[in-house]
Coordinates of C-alpha atoms in Angstrom, one line a residue:
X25 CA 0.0 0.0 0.0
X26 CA 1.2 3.6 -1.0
X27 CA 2.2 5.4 2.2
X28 CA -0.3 7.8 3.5
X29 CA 1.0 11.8 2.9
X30 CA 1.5 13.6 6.7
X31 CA -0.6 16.6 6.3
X32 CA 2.0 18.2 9.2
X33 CA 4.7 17.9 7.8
X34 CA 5.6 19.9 4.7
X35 CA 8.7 20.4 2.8
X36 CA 7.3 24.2 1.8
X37 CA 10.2 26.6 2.4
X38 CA 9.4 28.4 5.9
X39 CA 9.6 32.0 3.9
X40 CA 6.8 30.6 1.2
X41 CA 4.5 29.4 4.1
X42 CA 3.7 33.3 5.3
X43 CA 1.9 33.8 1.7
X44 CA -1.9 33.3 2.7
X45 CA -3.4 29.7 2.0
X46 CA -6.1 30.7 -0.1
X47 CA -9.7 30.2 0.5
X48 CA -13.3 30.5 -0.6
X49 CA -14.9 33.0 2.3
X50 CA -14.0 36.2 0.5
X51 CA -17.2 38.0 -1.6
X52 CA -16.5 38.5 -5.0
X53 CA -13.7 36.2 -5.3
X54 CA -13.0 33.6 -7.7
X55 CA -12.4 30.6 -5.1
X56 CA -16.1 31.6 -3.7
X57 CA -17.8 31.8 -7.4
X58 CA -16.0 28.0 -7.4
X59 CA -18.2 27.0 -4.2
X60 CA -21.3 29.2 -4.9
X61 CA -22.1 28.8 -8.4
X62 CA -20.0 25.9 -10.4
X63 CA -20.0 23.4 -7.7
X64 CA -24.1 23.9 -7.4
X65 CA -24.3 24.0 -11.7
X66 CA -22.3 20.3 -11.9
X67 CA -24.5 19.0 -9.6
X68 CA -27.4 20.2 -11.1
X69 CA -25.8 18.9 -14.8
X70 CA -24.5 15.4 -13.1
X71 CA -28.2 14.6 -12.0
X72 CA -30.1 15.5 -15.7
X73 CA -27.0 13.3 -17.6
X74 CA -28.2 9.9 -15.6
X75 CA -31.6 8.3 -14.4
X76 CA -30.4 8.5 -11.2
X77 CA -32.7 6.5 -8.9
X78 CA -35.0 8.7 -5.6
X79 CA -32.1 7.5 -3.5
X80 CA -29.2 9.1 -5.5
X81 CA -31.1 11.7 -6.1
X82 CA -31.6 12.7 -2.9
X83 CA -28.2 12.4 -1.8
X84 CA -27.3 15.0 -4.6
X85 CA -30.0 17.1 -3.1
X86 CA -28.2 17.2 0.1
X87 CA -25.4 17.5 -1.0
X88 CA -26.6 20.9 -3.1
X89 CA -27.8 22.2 0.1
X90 CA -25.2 21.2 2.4
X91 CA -22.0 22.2 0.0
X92 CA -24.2 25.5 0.1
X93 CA -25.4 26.5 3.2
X94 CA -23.9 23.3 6.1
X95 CA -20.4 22.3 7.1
X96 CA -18.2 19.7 6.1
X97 CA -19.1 15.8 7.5
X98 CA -16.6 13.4 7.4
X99 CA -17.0 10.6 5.2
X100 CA -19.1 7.3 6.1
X101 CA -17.5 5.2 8.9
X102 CA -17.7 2.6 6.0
X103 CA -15.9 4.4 3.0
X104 CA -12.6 2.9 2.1
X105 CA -10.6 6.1 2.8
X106 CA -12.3 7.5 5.7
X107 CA -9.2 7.1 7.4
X108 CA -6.9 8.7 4.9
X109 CA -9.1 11.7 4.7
X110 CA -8.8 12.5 8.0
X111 CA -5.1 12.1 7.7
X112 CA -5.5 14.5 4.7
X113 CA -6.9 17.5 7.1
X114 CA -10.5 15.9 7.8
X115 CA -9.7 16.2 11.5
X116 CA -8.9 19.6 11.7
X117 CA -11.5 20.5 9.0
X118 CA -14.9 18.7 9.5
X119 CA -17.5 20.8 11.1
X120 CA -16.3 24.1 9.4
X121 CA -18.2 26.2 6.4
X122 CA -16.8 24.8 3.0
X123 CA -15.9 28.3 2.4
X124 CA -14.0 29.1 5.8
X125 CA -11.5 26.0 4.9
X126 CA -8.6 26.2 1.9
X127 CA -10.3 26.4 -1.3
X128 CA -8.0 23.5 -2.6
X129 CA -9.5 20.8 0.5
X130 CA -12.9 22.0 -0.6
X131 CA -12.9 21.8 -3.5
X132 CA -11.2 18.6 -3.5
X133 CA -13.2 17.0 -0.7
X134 CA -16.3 18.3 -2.4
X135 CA -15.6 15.7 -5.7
X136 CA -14.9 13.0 -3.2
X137 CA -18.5 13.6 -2.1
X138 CA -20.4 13.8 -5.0
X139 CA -18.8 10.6 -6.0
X140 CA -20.4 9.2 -2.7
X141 CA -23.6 10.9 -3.6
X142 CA -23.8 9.1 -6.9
X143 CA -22.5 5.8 -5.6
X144 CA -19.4 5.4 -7.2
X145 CA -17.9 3.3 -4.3
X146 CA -20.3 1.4 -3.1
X147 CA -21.6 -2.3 -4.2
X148 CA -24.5 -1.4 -6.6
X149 CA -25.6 -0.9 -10.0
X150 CA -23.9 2.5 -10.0
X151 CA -20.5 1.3 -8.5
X152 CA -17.4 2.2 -11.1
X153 CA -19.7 5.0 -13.3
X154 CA -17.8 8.0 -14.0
X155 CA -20.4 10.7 -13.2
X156 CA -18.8 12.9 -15.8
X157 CA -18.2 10.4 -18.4
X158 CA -20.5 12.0 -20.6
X159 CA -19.5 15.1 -20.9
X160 CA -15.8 13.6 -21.6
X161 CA -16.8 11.9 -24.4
X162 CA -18.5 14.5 -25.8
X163 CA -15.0 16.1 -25.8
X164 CA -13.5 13.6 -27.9
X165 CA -16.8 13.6 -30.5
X166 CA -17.0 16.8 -32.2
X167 CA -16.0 19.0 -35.4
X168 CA -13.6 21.0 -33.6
X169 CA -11.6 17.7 -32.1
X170 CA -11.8 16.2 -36.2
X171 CA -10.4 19.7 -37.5
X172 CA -7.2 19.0 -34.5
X173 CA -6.8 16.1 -35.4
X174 CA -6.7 16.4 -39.4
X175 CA -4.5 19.4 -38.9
X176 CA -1.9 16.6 -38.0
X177 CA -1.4 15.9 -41.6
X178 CA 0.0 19.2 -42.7
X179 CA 2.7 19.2 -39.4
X180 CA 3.6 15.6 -40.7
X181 CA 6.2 16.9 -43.4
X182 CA 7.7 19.9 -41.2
X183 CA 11.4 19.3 -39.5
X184 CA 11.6 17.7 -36.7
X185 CA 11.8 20.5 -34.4
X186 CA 9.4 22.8 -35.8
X187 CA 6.3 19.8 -34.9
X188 CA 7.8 19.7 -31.5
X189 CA 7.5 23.3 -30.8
X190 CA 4.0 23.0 -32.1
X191 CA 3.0 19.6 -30.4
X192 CA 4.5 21.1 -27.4
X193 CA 1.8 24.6 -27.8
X194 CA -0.9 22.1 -28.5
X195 CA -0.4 20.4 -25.2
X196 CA -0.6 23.4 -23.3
X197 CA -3.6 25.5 -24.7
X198 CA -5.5 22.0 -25.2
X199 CA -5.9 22.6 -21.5
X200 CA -8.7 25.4 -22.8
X201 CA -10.9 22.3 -23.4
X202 CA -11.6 21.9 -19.5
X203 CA -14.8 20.9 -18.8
X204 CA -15.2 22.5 -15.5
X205 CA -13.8 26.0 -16.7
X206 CA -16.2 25.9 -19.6
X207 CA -19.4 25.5 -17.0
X208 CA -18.3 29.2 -16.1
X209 CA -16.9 30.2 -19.5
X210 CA -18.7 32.8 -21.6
X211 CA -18.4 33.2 -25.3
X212 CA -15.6 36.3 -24.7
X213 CA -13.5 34.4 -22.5
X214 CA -12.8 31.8 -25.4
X215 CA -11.4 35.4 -27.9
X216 CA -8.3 34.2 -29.2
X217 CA -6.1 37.0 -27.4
X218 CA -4.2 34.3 -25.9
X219 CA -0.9 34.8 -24.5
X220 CA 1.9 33.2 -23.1
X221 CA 3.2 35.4 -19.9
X222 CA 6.1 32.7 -19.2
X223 CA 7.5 30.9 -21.8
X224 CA 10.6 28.6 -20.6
X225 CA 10.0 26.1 -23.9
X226 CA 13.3 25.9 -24.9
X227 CA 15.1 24.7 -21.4
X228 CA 12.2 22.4 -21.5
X229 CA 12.8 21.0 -24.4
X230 CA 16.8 21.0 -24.1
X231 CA 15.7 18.4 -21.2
X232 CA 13.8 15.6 -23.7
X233 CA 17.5 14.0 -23.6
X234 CA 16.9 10.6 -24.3
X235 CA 16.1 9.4 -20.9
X236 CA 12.6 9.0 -18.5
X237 CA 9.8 11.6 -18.8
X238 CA 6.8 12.0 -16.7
X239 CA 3.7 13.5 -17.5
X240 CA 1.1 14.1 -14.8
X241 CA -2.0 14.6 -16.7
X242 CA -5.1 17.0 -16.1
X243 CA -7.8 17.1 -18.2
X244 CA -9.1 14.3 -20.3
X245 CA -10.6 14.4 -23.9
X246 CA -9.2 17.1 -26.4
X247 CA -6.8 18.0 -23.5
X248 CA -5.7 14.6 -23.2
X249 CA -5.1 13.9 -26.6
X250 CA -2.4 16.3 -27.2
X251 CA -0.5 15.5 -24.2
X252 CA -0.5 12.0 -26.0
X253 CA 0.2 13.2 -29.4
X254 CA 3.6 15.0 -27.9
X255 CA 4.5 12.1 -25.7
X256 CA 4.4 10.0 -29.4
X257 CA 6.5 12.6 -31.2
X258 CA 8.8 12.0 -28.2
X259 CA 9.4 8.7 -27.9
X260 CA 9.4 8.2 -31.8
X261 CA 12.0 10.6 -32.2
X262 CA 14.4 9.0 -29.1
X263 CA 13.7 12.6 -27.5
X264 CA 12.6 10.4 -24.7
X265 CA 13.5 6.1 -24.1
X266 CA 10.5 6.3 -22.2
X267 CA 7.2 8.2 -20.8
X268 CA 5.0 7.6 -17.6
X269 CA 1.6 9.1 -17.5
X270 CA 0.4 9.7 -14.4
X271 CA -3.6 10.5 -14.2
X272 CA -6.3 10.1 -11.4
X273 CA -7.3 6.4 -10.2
X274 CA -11.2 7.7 -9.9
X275 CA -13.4 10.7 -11.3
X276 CA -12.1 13.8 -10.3
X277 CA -12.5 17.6 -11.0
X278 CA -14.9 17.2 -13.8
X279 CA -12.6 16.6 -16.9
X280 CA -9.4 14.7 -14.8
X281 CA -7.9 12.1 -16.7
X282 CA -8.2 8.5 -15.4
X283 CA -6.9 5.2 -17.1
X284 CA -10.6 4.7 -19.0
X285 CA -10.1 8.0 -20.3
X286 CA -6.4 7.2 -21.3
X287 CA -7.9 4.2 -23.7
X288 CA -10.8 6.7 -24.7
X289 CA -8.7 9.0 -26.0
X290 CA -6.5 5.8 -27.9
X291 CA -9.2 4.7 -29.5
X292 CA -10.4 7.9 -30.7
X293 CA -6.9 8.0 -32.3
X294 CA -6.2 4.6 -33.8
X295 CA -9.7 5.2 -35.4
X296 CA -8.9 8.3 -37.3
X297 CA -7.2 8.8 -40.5
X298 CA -3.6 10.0 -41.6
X299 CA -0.7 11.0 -39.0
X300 CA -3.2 10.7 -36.1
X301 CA -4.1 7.1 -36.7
X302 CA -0.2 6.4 -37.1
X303 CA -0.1 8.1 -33.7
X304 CA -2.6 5.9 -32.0
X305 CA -1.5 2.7 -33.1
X306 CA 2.5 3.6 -32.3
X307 CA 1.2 4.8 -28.9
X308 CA -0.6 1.6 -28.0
X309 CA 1.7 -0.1 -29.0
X310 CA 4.2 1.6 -26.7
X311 CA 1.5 1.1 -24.4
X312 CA 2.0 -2.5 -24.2
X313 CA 6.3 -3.2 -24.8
X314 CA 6.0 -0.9 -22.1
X315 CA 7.4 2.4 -23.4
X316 CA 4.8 4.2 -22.3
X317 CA 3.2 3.2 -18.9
X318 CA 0.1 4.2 -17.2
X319 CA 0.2 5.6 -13.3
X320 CA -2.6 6.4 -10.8
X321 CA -1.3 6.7 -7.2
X322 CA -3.5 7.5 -4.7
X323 CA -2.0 11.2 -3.9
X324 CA -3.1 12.5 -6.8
X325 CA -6.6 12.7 -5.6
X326 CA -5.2 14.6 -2.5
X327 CA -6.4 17.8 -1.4
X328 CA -2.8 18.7 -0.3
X329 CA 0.3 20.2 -2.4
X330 CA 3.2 18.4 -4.0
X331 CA 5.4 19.2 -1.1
X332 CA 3.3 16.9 1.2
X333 CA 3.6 13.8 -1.6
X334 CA 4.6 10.5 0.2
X335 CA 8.0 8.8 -0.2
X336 CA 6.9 6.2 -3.2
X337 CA 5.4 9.0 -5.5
X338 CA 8.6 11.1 -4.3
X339 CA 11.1 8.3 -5.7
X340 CA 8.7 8.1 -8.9
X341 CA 9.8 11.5 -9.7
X342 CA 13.0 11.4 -8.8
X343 CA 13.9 8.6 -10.9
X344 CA 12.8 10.7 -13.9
X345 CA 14.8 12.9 -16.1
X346 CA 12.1 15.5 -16.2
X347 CA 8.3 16.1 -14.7
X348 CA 6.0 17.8 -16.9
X349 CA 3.2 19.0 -14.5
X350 CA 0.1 19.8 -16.9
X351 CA -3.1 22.1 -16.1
X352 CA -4.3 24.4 -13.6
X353 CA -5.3 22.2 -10.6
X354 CA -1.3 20.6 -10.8
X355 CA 0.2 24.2 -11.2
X356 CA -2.0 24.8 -7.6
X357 CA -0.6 21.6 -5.7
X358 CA 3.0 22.0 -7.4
X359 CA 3.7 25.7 -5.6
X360 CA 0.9 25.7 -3.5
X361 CA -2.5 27.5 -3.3
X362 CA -1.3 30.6 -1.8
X363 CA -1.7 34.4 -2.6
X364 CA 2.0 34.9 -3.3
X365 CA 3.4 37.8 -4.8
X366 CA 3.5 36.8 -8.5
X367 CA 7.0 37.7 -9.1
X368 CA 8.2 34.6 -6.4
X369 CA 10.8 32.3 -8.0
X370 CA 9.2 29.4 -9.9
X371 CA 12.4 27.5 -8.7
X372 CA 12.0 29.0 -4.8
X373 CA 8.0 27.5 -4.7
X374 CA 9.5 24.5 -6.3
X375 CA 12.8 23.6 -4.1
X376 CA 11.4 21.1 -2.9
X377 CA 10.5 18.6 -6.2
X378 CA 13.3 16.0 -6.5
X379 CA 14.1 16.4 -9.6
X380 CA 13.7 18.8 -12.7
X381 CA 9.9 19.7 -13.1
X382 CA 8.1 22.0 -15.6
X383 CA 4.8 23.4 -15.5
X384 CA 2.3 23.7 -18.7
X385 CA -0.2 25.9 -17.5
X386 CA -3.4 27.9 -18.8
X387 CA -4.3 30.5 -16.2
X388 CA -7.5 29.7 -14.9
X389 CA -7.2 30.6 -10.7
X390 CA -5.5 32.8 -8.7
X391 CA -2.2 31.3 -8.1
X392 CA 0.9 32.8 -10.3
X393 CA 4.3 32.8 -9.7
X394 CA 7.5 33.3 -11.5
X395 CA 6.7 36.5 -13.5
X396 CA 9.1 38.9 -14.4
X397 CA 7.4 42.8 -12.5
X398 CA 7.1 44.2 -15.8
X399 CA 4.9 41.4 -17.2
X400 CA 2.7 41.4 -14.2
X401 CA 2.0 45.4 -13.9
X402 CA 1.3 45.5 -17.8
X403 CA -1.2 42.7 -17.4
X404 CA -2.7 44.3 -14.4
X405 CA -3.1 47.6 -15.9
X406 CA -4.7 45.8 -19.0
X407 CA -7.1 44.0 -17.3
X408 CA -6.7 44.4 -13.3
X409 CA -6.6 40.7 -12.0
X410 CA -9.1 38.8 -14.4
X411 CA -5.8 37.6 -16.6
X412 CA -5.0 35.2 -13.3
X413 CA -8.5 33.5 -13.9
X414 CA -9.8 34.0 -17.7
X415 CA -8.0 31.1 -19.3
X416 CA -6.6 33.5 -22.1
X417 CA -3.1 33.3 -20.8
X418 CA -1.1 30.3 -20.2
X419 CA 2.7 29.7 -19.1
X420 CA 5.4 27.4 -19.4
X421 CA 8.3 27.2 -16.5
X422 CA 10.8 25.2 -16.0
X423 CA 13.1 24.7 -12.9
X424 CA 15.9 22.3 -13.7

């Protein structure tokens, strides 16, 4: 068994840990429109995409009103990792307002309990059904996802580095396809005024060296597939001997990847036509000699940051040549999900990785760090904080 992460004892520089933890009790504030309004909306869209039976259905009901208005109750005596969430923080945390705790334990704790609400656990007819499989599929299913992946084709006959400069963007801004962002996204925050406000690309690529590289997935579907797509390009072209995928070993976070959606999002390649086919086939292929290998450790369903990761997932990524932490939820547990001043070191939040890690990141919470002052006040004088949140501006850092 994977040993269970000590909530009290942190490797988080002392200097970092006087940034506030950020929570979900301030009016107006995007960790509180989180609680308030998306968390109530997925319910709501979770219970209309299954016939959910009067039991399930009234365990979402309570959980609607008690995520709203109640306090958070600890998990049944019966549940499998009652124990390991109160090791997590449940003991400290249980009894409080979901807002007056850190937005990253709510917000985690409240996709543990919708998962109990729907009965994902538990012996039944409902036991092992990804709540939010629909809507992941739907990803993979659509115009846009053909026009990506027939767009393949044309990078097929460009030099070698050139498609890995482009498979490397398409990993990162394929994180726009969250499905939990979009359940608050309006039609202007998808205007292509994209931007990257950190851009280390070229010491991350300098560290595809022909050795082990580990990617710690976020979102599924047309997020998912691009991640895949570079990790091909990779390994075909000896960049890398060999990839790990880490993802999530249940539902999580509306879009998280898990291993279903891994072989989803396979099959929705080997099935196409041209360069992406070729891709799906050589990538299940490595799936199975073993080139490319699927993880899901329990910590990555945590509500705690990197620096808290047990030993076993420590030596994971230590034995690797790089880490490639994708989305905005990993960016949040690999610095932590504090209001630092966004012109803290990268490399000072991240002392404490064992090994070379680099961040793909859209922008789509609070949390920033590593910007250079004159970056930040032009992006605050452009649009005052909403660039932190909007998912129009995205990063990639390195610390080696």
């Amino acid at each position: 068994m994977p040993e269970p992460a000590d909530s009290s004892r942190s490797a988080e520089p002392a200097a970092l840990a006087d940034a506030p933890v950020i929570l979900g009790d301030v009016p107006g504030s995007f960790p509180r429109s989180v609680l308030a309004e998306r968390h109530p909306a997925l319910i709501r869209k979770v219970r209309d995409a299954f016939p959910y039976g009067p039991e399930r259905q009234r365990a979402l009901d309570a959980l609607l009103k008690n995520s709203a208005e109640g306090v958070m109750e600890p998990l049944g005596a019966r549940a499998r990792d009652h124990g390991q969430w109160e090791v997590w923080g449940g003991r400290e945390y249980f009894g409080r307002s979901w807002y007056e705790v850190p937005f990253l334990w709510s917000e985690s704790y409240f996709y543990r309990q919708l998962l109990d609400a729907v009965g994902y656990f538990e012996p039944g007819p409902w036991q092992g059904v990804d709540p939010f499989r629909p809507f992941k599929l739907a990803e993979l299913d659509t115009p846009g996802a053909d026009g990506e992946l027939a767009a393949l084709d044309g990078l097929a006959g460009r030099p070698a580095a050139e498609q890995e400069e482009a498979l490397l963007l398409g990993s990162l801004w394929g994180n726009r396809a969250d499905l939990g962002f979009r359940l608050a996204a309006t039609d202007d925050d998808a205007a292509p005024d994209s931007q990257l406000v950190v851009n280390d690309s070229e010491s991350l690529r300098s560290l595809f060296a022909g050795g082990t590289l580990c990617v710690v997935a976020d979102n599924s579907g047309r997020e998912l597939v691009p991640d895949l797509l570079l990790i091909d390009h990779l390994l075909r072209g000896r960049r890398v001997e060999r990839a790990v995928l880490h993802v999530k070993p249940y539902p999580y976070y509306v879009s998280d990847a898990t291993t279903a959606d891994v072989i989803d999002a396979l099959r929705r390649l080997t099935a196409a036509s041209g360069a992406a086919g070729a891709a799906g086939h050589r990538l299940w292929s490595a799936m199975t000699d073993g080139r490319l290998a699927v993880r899901a450790h329990p910590f990555s369903c945590a509500p705690l940051p990197y620096a808290d990761m047990p030993d076993d997932l420590r030596r994971d990524f230590a034995e690797a040549d790089v880490t490639v932490m994708k989305g905005d939820l990993n960016y949040r547990r690999l610095v932590g999900d504090r209001h630092y001043p966004a012109t803290t070191p990268f490399a000072t939040t991240t002392a404490y990785f064992p090994g070379p890690v680099a961040a793909l990141r859209t922008l789509k919470s609070d949390v920033v760090v590593g910007l250079d002052p004159r970056t930040e006040t032009a992006l605050v004088a452009a649009q005052e904080q909403r660039w932190r949140t909007g998912g129009t501006h995205a990063l990639i850092q390195v610390r080696r």
